[in-house]
Coordinates of C-alpha atoms and ligand atoms in Angstrom, one line a residue:
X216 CA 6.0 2.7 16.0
X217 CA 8.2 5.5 14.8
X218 CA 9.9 8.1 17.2
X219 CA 9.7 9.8 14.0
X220 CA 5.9 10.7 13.8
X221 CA 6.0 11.5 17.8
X222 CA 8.1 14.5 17.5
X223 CA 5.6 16.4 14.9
X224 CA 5.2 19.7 15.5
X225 CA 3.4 22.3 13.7
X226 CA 4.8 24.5 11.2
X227 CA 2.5 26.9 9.0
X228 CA -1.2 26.5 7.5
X229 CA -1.4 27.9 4.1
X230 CA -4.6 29.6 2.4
X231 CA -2.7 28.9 -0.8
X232 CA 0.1 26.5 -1.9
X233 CA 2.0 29.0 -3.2
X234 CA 2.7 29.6 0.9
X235 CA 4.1 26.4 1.4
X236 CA 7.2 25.5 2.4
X237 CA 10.0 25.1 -0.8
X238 CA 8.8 21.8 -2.7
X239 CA 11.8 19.1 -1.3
X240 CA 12.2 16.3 0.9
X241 CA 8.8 14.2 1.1
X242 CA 5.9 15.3 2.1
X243 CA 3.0 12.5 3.0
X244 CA -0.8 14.0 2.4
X245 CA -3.9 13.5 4.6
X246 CA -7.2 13.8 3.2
X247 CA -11.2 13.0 3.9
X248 CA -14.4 14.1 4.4
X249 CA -15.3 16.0 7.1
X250 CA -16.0 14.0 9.8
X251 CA -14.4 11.0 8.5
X252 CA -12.2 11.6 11.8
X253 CA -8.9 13.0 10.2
X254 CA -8.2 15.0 13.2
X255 CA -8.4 11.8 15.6
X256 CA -6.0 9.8 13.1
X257 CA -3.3 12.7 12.7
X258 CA -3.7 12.8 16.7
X259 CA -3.1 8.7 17.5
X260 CA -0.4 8.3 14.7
X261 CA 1.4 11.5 16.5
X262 CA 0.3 10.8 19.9
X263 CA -0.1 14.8 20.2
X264 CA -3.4 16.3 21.2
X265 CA -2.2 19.9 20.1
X266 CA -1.5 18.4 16.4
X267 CA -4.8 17.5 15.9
X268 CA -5.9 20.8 17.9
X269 CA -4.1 22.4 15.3
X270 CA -6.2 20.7 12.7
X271 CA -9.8 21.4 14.4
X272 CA -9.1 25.0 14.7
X273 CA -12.1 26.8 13.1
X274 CA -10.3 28.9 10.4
X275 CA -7.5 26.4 10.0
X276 CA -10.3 23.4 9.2
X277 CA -10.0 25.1 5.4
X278 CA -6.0 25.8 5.1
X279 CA -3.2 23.0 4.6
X280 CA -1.7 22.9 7.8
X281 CA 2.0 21.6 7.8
X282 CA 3.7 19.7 10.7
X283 CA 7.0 19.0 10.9
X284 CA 8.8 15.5 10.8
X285 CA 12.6 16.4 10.6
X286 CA 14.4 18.1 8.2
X287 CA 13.5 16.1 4.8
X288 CA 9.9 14.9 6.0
X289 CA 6.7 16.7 6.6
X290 CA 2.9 15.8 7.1
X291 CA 0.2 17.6 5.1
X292 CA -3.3 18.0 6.4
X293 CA -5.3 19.3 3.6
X294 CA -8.6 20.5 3.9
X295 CA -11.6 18.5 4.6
X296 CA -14.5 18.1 2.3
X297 CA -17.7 17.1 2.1
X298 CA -19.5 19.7 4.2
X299 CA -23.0 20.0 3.3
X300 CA -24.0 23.2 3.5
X301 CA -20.9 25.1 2.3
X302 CA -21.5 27.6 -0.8
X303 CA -20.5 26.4 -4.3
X304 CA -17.8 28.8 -4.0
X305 CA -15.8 27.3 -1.1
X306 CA -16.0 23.7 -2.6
X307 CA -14.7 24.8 -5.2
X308 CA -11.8 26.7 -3.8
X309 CA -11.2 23.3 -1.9
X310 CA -10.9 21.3 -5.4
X311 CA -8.6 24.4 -6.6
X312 CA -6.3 24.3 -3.7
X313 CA -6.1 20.1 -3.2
X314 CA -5.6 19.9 -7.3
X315 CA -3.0 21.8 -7.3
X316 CA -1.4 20.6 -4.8
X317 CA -1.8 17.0 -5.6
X318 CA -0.7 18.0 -9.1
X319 CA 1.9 20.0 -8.5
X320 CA 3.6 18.9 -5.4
X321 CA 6.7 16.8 -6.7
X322 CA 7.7 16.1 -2.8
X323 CA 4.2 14.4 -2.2
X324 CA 4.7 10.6 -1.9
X325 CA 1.5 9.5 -0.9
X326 CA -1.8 10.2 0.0
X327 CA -3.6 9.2 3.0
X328 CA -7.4 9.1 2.2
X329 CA -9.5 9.1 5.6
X330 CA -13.1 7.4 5.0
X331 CA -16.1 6.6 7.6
X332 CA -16.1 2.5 7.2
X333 CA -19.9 3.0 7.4
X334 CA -20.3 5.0 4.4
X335 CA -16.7 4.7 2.4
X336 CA -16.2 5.9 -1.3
X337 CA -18.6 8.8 -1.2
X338 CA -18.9 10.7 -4.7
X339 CA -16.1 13.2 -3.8
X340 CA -14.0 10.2 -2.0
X341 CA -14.3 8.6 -6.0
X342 CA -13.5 11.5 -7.6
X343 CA -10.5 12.3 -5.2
X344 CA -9.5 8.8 -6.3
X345 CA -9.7 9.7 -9.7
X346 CA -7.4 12.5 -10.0
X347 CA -5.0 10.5 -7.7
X348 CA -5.1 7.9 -10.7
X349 CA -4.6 10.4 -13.1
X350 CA -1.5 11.6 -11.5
X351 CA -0.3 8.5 -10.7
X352 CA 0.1 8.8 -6.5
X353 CA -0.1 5.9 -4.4
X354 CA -2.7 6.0 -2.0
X355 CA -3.5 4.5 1.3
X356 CA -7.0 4.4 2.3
X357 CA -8.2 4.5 5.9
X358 CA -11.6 2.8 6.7
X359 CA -11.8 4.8 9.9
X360 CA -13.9 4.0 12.9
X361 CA -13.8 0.4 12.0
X362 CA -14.8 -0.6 16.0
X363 CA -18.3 0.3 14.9
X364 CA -18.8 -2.2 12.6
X365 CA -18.9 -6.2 13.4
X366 CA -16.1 -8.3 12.2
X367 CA -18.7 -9.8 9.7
X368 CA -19.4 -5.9 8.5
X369 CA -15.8 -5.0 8.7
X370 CA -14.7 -7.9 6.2
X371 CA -17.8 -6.9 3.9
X372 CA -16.7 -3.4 3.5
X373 CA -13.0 -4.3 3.1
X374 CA -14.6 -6.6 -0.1
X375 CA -16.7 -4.1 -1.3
X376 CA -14.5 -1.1 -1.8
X377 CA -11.5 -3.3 -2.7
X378 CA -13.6 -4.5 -5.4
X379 CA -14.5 -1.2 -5.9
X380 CA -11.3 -0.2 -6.6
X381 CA -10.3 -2.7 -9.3
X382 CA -9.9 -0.4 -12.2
X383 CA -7.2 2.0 -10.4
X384 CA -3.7 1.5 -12.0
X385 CA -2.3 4.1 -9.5
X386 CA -0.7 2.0 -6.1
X387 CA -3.8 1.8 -3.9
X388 CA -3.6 0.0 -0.3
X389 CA -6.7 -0.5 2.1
X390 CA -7.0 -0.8 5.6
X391 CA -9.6 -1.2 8.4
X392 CA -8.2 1.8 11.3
X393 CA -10.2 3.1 14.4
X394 CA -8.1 6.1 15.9
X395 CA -10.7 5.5 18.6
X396 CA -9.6 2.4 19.6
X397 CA -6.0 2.8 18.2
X398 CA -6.6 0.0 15.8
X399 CA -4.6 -0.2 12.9
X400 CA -1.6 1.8 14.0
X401 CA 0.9 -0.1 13.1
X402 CA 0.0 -1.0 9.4
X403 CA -0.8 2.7 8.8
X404 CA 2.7 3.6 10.2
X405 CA 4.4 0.5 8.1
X406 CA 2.7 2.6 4.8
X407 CA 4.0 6.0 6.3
X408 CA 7.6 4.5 7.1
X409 CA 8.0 3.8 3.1
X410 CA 6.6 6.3 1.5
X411 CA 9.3 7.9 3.7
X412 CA 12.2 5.8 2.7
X413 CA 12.1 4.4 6.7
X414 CA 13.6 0.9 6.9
X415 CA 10.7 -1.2 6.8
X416 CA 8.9 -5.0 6.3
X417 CA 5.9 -5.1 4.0
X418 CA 2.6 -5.3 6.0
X419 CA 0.6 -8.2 5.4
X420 CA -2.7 -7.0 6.6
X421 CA -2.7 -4.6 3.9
X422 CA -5.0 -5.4 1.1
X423 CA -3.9 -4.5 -2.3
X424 CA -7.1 -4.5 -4.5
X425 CA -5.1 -4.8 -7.5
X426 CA -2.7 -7.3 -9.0
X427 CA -0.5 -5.0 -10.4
X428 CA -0.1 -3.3 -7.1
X429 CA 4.0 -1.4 -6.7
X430 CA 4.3 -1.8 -10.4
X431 CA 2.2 1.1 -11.9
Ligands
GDP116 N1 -16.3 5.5 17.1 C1 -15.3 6.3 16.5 N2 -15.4 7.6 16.4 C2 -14.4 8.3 15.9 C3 -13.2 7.7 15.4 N3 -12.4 8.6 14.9 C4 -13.1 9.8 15.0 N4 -14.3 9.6 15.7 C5 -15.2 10.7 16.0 O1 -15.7 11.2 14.8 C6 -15.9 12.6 15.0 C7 -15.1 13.4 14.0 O2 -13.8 13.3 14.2 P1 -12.7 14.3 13.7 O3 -11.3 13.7 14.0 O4 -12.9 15.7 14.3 O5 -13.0 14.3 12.2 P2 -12.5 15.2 11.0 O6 -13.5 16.2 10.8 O7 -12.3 14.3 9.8 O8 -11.2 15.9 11.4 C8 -15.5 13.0 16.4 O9 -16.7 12.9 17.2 C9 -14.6 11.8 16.8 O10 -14.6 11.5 18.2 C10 -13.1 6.2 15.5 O11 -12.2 5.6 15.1 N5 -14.2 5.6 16.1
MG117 MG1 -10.5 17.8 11.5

């Protein structure tokens, strides 16, 4: 694994993106529902417990915090969402802010999307997918906490949402992860090395749900 995600370090977490840092270099996006375990992913691909501190903050669950690669590369933790009981007004501020920056970023590469493999592609998960479509970014989606399902369920839900995910023309890649159990790493790391221009072979326990996958 990359020396290169171990020496992440915490920069700034922005209420807004116009607080961000100036848009160059590449930038690689987390995202998921809250709960999903983004915090315990960012923490095992950076073996750093006070990244992912960073990231659980109350206050800081709702900014994009940005950590620090090298000099061209930084990780962005967005926001989670999903939360239940938060006012109409705070989910929407979420959309605002994540649009934006999923619109507007030209440094953003790729898009990490954390899911629950138990209950993947929830309604915002979809619509998430769909505005990643519509802008064209490649995605790489986690099916976290895989070492609670059974190798029968695991290969089930990897069918399901890969089938799922048929009509997507954007790059989409799937994988089965367990930050718990550290399983995964290595694929998820092989996605992150490209999308930072990191000398790198092609996976081949990525799924690609559709044909035309690197050509859109
Ligand atoms: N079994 C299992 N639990 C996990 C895994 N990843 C995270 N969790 C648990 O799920 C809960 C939410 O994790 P957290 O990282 O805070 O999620 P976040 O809200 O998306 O940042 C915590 O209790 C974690 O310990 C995993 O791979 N397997
Ligand atoms: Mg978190």
């Amino acid at each position: 694994m990359s020396l290169l995600y171990r020496k992440a370090y915490f920069l700034l977490s922005a209420a807004d993106v116009k607080q961000l840092p100036p848009d160059s270099g590449i930038e690689v996006a987390m995202v998921g529902r809250s709960n999903a375990g983004k915090s315990s992913v960012l923490n095992r691909v950076t073996q750093s417990k006070g990244l992912a501190r960073v990231s659980k903050t109350p206050g800081r669950t709702q900014l994009v915090n940005v950590f620090v690669l090298d000099d061209e590369r930084r990780l962005i933790d967005l926001p989670g969402y999903g939360f239940a009981k938060v006012p109409l007004a705070a989910k929407l501020k979420w959309q605002k802010t994540v649009n934006v920056y999923i619109e507007q970023r030209e440094c953003l590469k790729g898009l990490v999307v954390v899911m629950d493999c138990r209950h993947p592609l929830r309604e915002t998960d979809v619509q998430l997918l769909e505005y990643c479509d519509h802008r064209g970014l490649a995605v790489h989606i986690l099916l976290n906490k895989s070492d609670k399902l059974s190798r029968n369920d695991a290969i089930n839900t990897m069918r399901e949402v890969t089938s799922a995910l048929q009509g997507y023309r954007n790059t989409i890649s799937i994988q089965l992860f367990s930050a718990m159990k550290g399983i995964g790493v290595k694929e998820l790391c092989g996605v992150l090395d490209g999308w930072y221009g990191l000398h790198t072979h092609p996976s081949s326990a990525l799924w690609a749900p559709s044909p035309t996958r690197g050509e859109g």
